[in-house]
Amino acid sequence: MAVGWAVAAWGSGLILLYGGPASAPPIPIDGLVWATPFLAFAAVGGLINARQPTNRIGWLMVSISLLQGVGLLGSSLLRYLYVGNAGLGAIGWLTLAAGSVSTAGYGLLAFVLLTFPTGRLPSPRWRWVAAAAVLELMLSIADNAVSVQPPLPGGLPVSPLANAALARLLDPLTSTAASGLFFLAAASALPVRYKSGQNIVRRQIKWFALGVAVLVAGSILNGIGSSVAGSQSPTSISSLLGT
């Protein structure tokens, strides 16, 4: 059921996102590429749930896809609402809620790295990494709330809680580099599991590590492209390649 809701949210959200409204700023095509892995998360997570319903990894994957899909669908619907009701104050709060949901879904990716393939921490000693990941997720949601930049997708109002001073304080803590450190710390659980795991666990981690390597390479490419291009239109090109 959750898989169906996730796919429906993504499908509906993308149709609305690229279908208009005509007066809203256009959305870069890399958004379609960005959707692909999250749809894959729903499919793989659903398969794991069907075969191993007690494995938390499956539920975590589906949750990530669902949260991201619901956030996208909400933002896409609000673009239409904002065009005809720009003075409606509730739109800003609803946009903030949709963005927070998407941010939460993205932040949960760290827990996939940290708990793969069993859905549990390697040992109690890894609780501090999990706590740090939760803290980074909370900071990211807070940074999204106080950001003075218009949220994505384009054509939505700035957060009603926008605060330039707080944004300057939180931005370095939630930057690509800072988030990358948390993801790297979570991913360090994989070689630990590989070293102590049986043959089947090692094979699982090899395939998973290949996906992680591609993700890291894409993220680095995206970060370099964004640093070089800034916030101008070439960013969409680097973002497409990185995604």
mmCIF file of C-alpha atoms in Angstrom:
data_model
loop_
_atom_site.group_PDB
_atom_site.id
_atom_site.type_symbol
_atom_site.label_atom_id
_atom_site.label_comp_id
_atom_site.label_asym_id
_atom_site.label_seq_id
_atom_site.Cartn_x
_atom_site.Cartn_y
_atom_site.Cartn_z
ATOM 1 C CA MET A 1 0.000 0.000 0.000
ATOM 2 C CA ALA A 2 2.751 2.454 0.971
ATOM 3 C CA VAL A 3 4.595 1.672 -2.262
ATOM 4 C CA GLY A 4 1.500 2.524 -4.281
ATOM 5 C CA TRP A 5 1.064 5.806 -2.443
ATOM 6 C CA ALA A 6 4.714 6.702 -3.028
ATOM 7 C CA VAL A 7 4.534 5.985 -6.769
ATOM 8 C CA ALA A 8 1.224 7.841 -7.057
ATOM 9 C CA ALA A 9 2.639 10.870 -5.237
ATOM 10 C CA TRP A 10 5.711 10.981 -7.459
ATOM 11 C CA GLY A 11 3.755 10.482 -10.669
ATOM 12 C CA SER A 12 1.129 13.090 -9.824
ATOM 13 C CA GLY A 13 3.710 15.531 -8.505
ATOM 14 C CA LEU A 14 5.883 15.318 -11.629
ATOM 15 C CA ILE A 15 2.896 15.749 -13.956
ATOM 16 C CA LEU A 16 1.792 18.840 -12.065
ATOM 17 C CA LEU A 17 5.341 20.139 -11.785
ATOM 18 C CA TYR A 18 6.118 20.034 -15.489
ATOM 19 C CA GLY A 19 2.572 20.696 -16.621
ATOM 20 C CA GLY A 20 2.357 24.249 -15.301
ATOM 21 C CA PRO A 21 1.145 26.686 -14.299
ATOM 22 C CA ALA A 22 2.394 28.572 -17.338
ATOM 23 C CA SER A 23 3.039 31.776 -15.369
ATOM 24 C CA ALA A 24 5.371 30.060 -12.883
ATOM 25 C CA PRO A 25 9.150 29.827 -13.482
ATOM 26 C CA PRO A 26 10.174 26.762 -15.532
ATOM 27 C CA ILE A 27 11.624 23.737 -13.754
ATOM 28 C CA PRO A 28 15.021 22.350 -14.906
ATOM 29 C CA ILE A 29 14.799 18.950 -16.564
ATOM 30 C CA ASP A 30 17.136 17.398 -13.967
ATOM 31 C CA GLY A 31 14.103 17.072 -11.717
ATOM 32 C CA LEU A 32 13.004 14.088 -13.793
ATOM 33 C CA VAL A 33 16.359 12.413 -13.265
ATOM 34 C CA TRP A 34 16.211 13.214 -9.549
ATOM 35 C CA ALA A 35 12.918 11.329 -9.279
ATOM 36 C CA THR A 36 14.338 8.090 -10.670
ATOM 37 C CA PRO A 37 16.278 6.819 -7.623
ATOM 38 C CA PHE A 38 13.439 7.647 -5.262
ATOM 39 C CA LEU A 39 11.011 5.643 -7.396
ATOM 40 C CA ALA A 40 13.580 2.836 -7.312
ATOM 41 C CA PHE A 41 13.635 3.116 -3.517
ATOM 42 C CA ALA A 42 9.886 2.480 -3.468
ATOM 43 C CA ALA A 43 10.222 -0.551 -5.758
ATOM 44 C CA VAL A 44 13.163 -2.130 -3.950
ATOM 45 C CA GLY A 45 11.775 -1.304 -0.526
ATOM 46 C CA GLY A 46 8.448 -2.870 -1.463
ATOM 47 C CA LEU A 47 10.202 -6.023 -2.682
ATOM 48 C CA ILE A 48 12.159 -6.306 0.566
ATOM 49 C CA ASN A 49 8.972 -5.801 2.591
ATOM 50 C CA ALA A 50 7.257 -8.573 0.643
ATOM 51 C CA ARG A 51 10.119 -11.031 1.145
ATOM 52 C CA GLN A 52 11.458 -9.916 4.538
ATOM 53 C CA PRO A 53 8.782 -7.818 6.292
ATOM 54 C CA THR A 54 10.787 -7.690 9.528
ATOM 55 C CA ASN A 55 13.801 -6.072 7.838
ATOM 56 C CA ARG A 56 13.643 -2.349 8.597
ATOM 57 C CA ILE A 57 15.636 -1.427 5.497
ATOM 58 C CA GLY A 58 12.612 -2.082 3.291
ATOM 59 C CA TRP A 59 10.352 0.153 5.363
ATOM 60 C CA LEU A 60 13.034 2.827 5.525
ATOM 61 C CA MET A 61 13.399 2.866 1.736
ATOM 62 C CA VAL A 62 9.659 3.100 1.180
ATOM 63 C CA SER A 63 9.400 5.869 3.776
ATOM 64 C CA ILE A 64 12.112 7.897 2.031
ATOM 65 C CA SER A 65 10.342 7.591 -1.314
ATOM 66 C CA LEU A 66 6.943 8.400 0.192
ATOM 67 C CA LEU A 67 8.157 11.478 2.089
ATOM 68 C CA GLN A 68 9.961 12.845 -0.948
ATOM 69 C CA GLY A 69 6.951 12.133 -3.173
ATOM 70 C CA VAL A 70 4.466 13.760 -0.799
ATOM 71 C CA GLY A 71 6.728 16.812 -0.486
ATOM 72 C CA LEU A 72 6.959 17.118 -4.265
ATOM 73 C CA LEU A 73 3.225 16.662 -4.775
ATOM 74 C CA GLY A 74 2.438 19.253 -2.105
ATOM 75 C CA SER A 75 4.839 21.798 -3.605
ATOM 76 C CA SER A 76 3.496 21.176 -7.119
ATOM 77 C CA LEU A 77 -0.097 21.692 -5.996
ATOM 78 C CA LEU A 78 0.840 24.845 -4.104
ATOM 79 C CA ARG A 79 2.373 26.363 -7.244
ATOM 80 C CA TYR A 80 -1.077 26.320 -8.821
ATOM 81 C CA LEU A 81 -2.698 27.699 -5.689
ATOM 82 C CA TYR A 82 -0.143 30.496 -5.347
ATOM 83 C CA VAL A 83 -0.677 31.743 -8.913
ATOM 84 C CA GLY A 84 -4.337 32.478 -8.231
ATOM 85 C CA ASN A 85 -4.044 33.410 -4.549
ATOM 86 C CA ALA A 86 -0.679 35.122 -4.092
ATOM 87 C CA GLY A 87 -1.970 37.026 -1.081
ATOM 88 C CA LEU A 88 -3.071 33.949 0.824
ATOM 89 C CA GLY A 89 -0.795 33.790 3.861
ATOM 90 C CA ALA A 90 -1.405 30.090 4.489
ATOM 91 C CA ILE A 91 0.448 29.180 1.286
ATOM 92 C CA GLY A 92 3.760 30.140 2.844
ATOM 93 C CA TRP A 93 3.175 27.845 5.817
ATOM 94 C CA LEU A 94 1.987 25.001 3.589
ATOM 95 C CA THR A 95 5.048 25.434 1.388
ATOM 96 C CA LEU A 96 7.245 25.278 4.471
ATOM 97 C CA ALA A 97 5.512 22.064 5.554
ATOM 98 C CA ALA A 98 5.992 20.466 2.127
ATOM 99 C CA GLY A 99 9.666 21.444 2.092
ATOM 100 C CA SER A 100 10.199 20.058 5.579
ATOM 101 C CA VAL A 101 8.677 16.730 4.564
ATOM 102 C CA SER A 102 11.023 16.507 1.565
ATOM 103 C CA THR A 103 14.013 17.441 3.719
ATOM 104 C CA ALA A 104 13.123 14.729 6.218
ATOM 105 C CA GLY A 105 12.907 12.148 3.435
ATOM 106 C CA TYR A 106 16.325 13.097 2.111
ATOM 107 C CA GLY A 107 17.861 13.076 5.593
ATOM 108 C CA LEU A 108 16.750 9.495 6.172
ATOM 109 C CA LEU A 109 19.179 8.373 3.461
ATOM 110 C CA ALA A 110 21.927 8.495 6.087
ATOM 111 C CA PHE A 111 20.120 5.783 8.056
ATOM 112 C CA VAL A 112 20.063 3.498 5.021
ATOM 113 C CA LEU A 113 23.853 3.767 4.901
ATOM 114 C CA LEU A 114 24.116 3.290 8.652
ATOM 115 C CA THR A 115 21.831 0.250 8.985
ATOM 116 C CA PHE A 116 22.236 -1.648 5.688
ATOM 117 C CA PRO A 117 21.601 -4.585 5.210
ATOM 118 C CA THR A 118 19.925 -5.632 8.468
ATOM 119 C CA GLY A 119 18.052 -2.436 9.269
ATOM 120 C CA ARG A 120 19.836 -2.230 12.609
ATOM 121 C CA LEU A 121 22.955 -0.464 13.872
ATOM 122 C CA PRO A 122 26.179 -2.507 13.674
ATOM 123 C CA SER A 123 26.516 -2.209 17.446
ATOM 124 C CA PRO A 124 25.434 0.104 20.305
ATOM 125 C CA ARG A 125 28.632 2.090 19.793
ATOM 126 C CA TRP A 126 27.128 3.497 16.570
ATOM 127 C CA ARG A 127 24.342 5.267 18.423
ATOM 128 C CA TRP A 128 26.386 8.484 18.468
ATOM 129 C CA VAL A 129 26.506 8.447 14.660
ATOM 130 C CA ALA A 130 22.737 7.937 14.547
ATOM 131 C CA ALA A 131 22.277 10.796 17.025
ATOM 132 C CA ALA A 132 24.496 13.047 14.910
ATOM 133 C CA ALA A 133 22.471 12.167 11.810
ATOM 134 C CA VAL A 134 19.246 13.063 13.636
ATOM 135 C CA LEU A 135 20.780 16.385 14.717
ATOM 136 C CA GLU A 136 21.871 17.167 11.155
ATOM 137 C CA LEU A 137 18.368 16.344 9.926
ATOM 138 C CA MET A 138 16.820 18.703 12.479
ATOM 139 C CA LEU A 139 19.274 21.455 11.541
ATOM 140 C CA SER A 140 18.438 20.973 7.856
ATOM 141 C CA ILE A 141 14.715 21.327 8.541
ATOM 142 C CA ALA A 142 15.399 24.445 10.620
ATOM 143 C CA ASP A 143 17.622 25.898 7.902
ATOM 144 C CA ASN A 144 14.887 25.279 5.359
ATOM 145 C CA ALA A 145 12.432 27.123 7.613
ATOM 146 C CA VAL A 146 14.555 30.282 8.008
ATOM 147 C CA SER A 147 15.978 30.396 4.490
ATOM 148 C CA VAL A 148 15.547 33.714 2.685
ATOM 149 C CA GLN A 149 15.729 31.994 -0.704
ATOM 150 C CA PRO A 150 12.544 31.006 -2.547
ATOM 151 C CA PRO A 151 11.997 27.266 -2.199
ATOM 152 C CA LEU A 152 12.023 24.754 -5.019
ATOM 153 C CA PRO A 153 10.100 24.091 -7.163
ATOM 154 C CA GLY A 154 10.102 27.650 -8.515
ATOM 155 C CA GLY A 155 7.170 29.962 -8.176
ATOM 156 C CA LEU A 156 6.555 29.547 -4.447
ATOM 157 C CA PRO A 157 6.840 32.175 -1.693
ATOM 158 C CA VAL A 158 9.705 32.525 0.747
ATOM 159 C CA SER A 159 9.208 30.860 4.130
ATOM 160 C CA PRO A 160 7.160 32.963 6.590
ATOM 161 C CA LEU A 161 9.925 32.246 9.126
ATOM 162 C CA ALA A 162 12.703 33.579 6.859
ATOM 163 C CA ASN A 163 15.489 35.121 8.905
ATOM 164 C CA ALA A 164 18.735 36.171 7.238
ATOM 165 C CA ALA A 165 20.792 36.095 10.455
ATOM 166 C CA LEU A 166 19.702 32.576 11.393
ATOM 167 C CA ALA A 167 20.146 31.411 7.812
ATOM 168 C CA ARG A 168 23.764 32.625 7.805
ATOM 169 C CA LEU A 169 24.317 30.689 11.042
ATOM 170 C CA LEU A 170 22.736 27.446 9.856
ATOM 171 C CA ASP A 171 23.858 27.398 6.214
ATOM 172 C CA PRO A 172 27.437 26.238 6.952
ATOM 173 C CA LEU A 173 26.108 23.495 9.251
ATOM 174 C CA THR A 174 23.818 22.111 6.546
ATOM 175 C CA SER A 175 26.008 22.751 3.497
ATOM 176 C CA THR A 176 26.852 20.042 0.999
ATOM 177 C CA ALA A 177 30.236 19.602 2.671
ATOM 178 C CA ALA A 178 28.766 19.306 6.183
ATOM 179 C CA SER A 179 26.042 16.895 5.095
ATOM 180 C CA GLY A 180 28.639 14.914 3.190
ATOM 181 C CA LEU A 181 30.605 14.385 6.382
ATOM 182 C CA PHE A 182 27.526 12.923 8.099
ATOM 183 C CA PHE A 183 26.841 10.645 5.144
ATOM 184 C CA LEU A 184 30.471 9.580 5.140
ATOM 185 C CA ALA A 185 30.316 8.797 8.855
ATOM 186 C CA ALA A 186 27.184 6.718 8.282
ATOM 187 C CA ALA A 187 28.737 4.932 5.294
ATOM 188 C CA SER A 188 31.764 3.978 7.412
ATOM 189 C CA ALA A 189 29.519 1.305 8.934
ATOM 190 C CA LEU A 190 29.662 -0.611 5.645
ATOM 191 C CA PRO A 191 33.361 -1.653 5.760
ATOM 192 C CA VAL A 192 32.898 -2.602 9.417
ATOM 193 C CA ARG A 193 30.016 -4.900 8.497
ATOM 194 C CA TYR A 194 31.959 -6.236 5.511
ATOM 195 C CA LYS A 195 34.950 -7.174 7.639
ATOM 196 C CA SER A 196 32.896 -9.079 10.207
ATOM 197 C CA GLY A 197 30.122 -10.357 7.933
ATOM 198 C CA GLN A 198 29.481 -13.719 6.312
ATOM 199 C CA ASN A 199 29.848 -14.293 2.571
ATOM 200 C CA ILE A 200 26.253 -13.332 1.714
ATOM 201 C CA VAL A 201 26.518 -10.088 3.695
ATOM 202 C CA ARG A 202 29.734 -9.247 1.897
ATOM 203 C CA ARG A 203 28.077 -9.776 -1.487
ATOM 204 C CA GLN A 204 25.188 -7.523 -0.449
ATOM 205 C CA ILE A 205 27.573 -4.808 0.661
ATOM 206 C CA LYS A 206 29.606 -5.013 -2.576
ATOM 207 C CA TRP A 207 26.522 -4.237 -4.675
ATOM 208 C CA PHE A 208 25.402 -1.551 -2.279
ATOM 209 C CA ALA A 209 28.885 0.014 -2.174
ATOM 210 C CA LEU A 210 28.809 0.316 -5.969
ATOM 211 C CA GLY A 211 25.634 2.406 -5.718
ATOM 212 C CA VAL A 212 27.136 4.505 -2.931
ATOM 213 C CA ALA A 213 30.254 5.143 -5.036
ATOM 214 C CA VAL A 214 28.130 6.397 -7.936
ATOM 215 C CA LEU A 215 26.144 8.602 -5.545
ATOM 216 C CA VAL A 216 29.312 10.119 -4.071
ATOM 217 C CA ALA A 217 30.802 10.744 -7.517
ATOM 218 C CA GLY A 218 27.591 12.418 -8.675
ATOM 219 C CA SER A 219 27.391 14.549 -5.555
ATOM 220 C CA ILE A 220 30.979 15.721 -5.994
ATOM 221 C CA LEU A 221 30.320 16.565 -9.638
ATOM 222 C CA ASN A 222 27.163 18.446 -8.700
ATOM 223 C CA GLY A 223 28.955 20.369 -5.949
ATOM 224 C CA ILE A 224 31.868 21.352 -8.198
ATOM 225 C CA GLY A 225 29.503 22.421 -10.966
ATOM 226 C CA SER A 226 27.397 24.498 -8.601
ATOM 227 C CA SER A 227 30.499 26.169 -7.142
ATOM 228 C CA VAL A 228 31.764 27.087 -10.590
ATOM 229 C CA ALA A 229 28.429 28.111 -12.113
ATOM 230 C CA GLY A 230 26.905 29.765 -9.041
ATOM 231 C CA SER A 231 23.154 30.275 -9.095
ATOM 232 C CA GLN A 232 22.908 31.118 -12.768
ATOM 233 C CA SER A 233 21.319 28.973 -15.467
ATOM 234 C CA PRO A 234 24.388 26.754 -16.090
ATOM 235 C CA THR A 235 23.713 25.275 -12.656
ATOM 236 C CA SER A 236 20.906 23.229 -14.181
ATOM 237 C CA ILE A 237 23.436 21.622 -16.569
ATOM 238 C CA SER A 238 25.838 20.648 -13.791
ATOM 239 C CA SER A 239 22.928 19.534 -11.650
ATOM 240 C CA LEU A 240 21.652 17.312 -14.464
ATOM 241 C CA LEU A 241 25.065 15.668 -14.861
ATOM 242 C CA GLY A 242 25.512 15.293 -11.100
ATOM 243 C CA THR A 243 22.041 13.898 -10.583
#
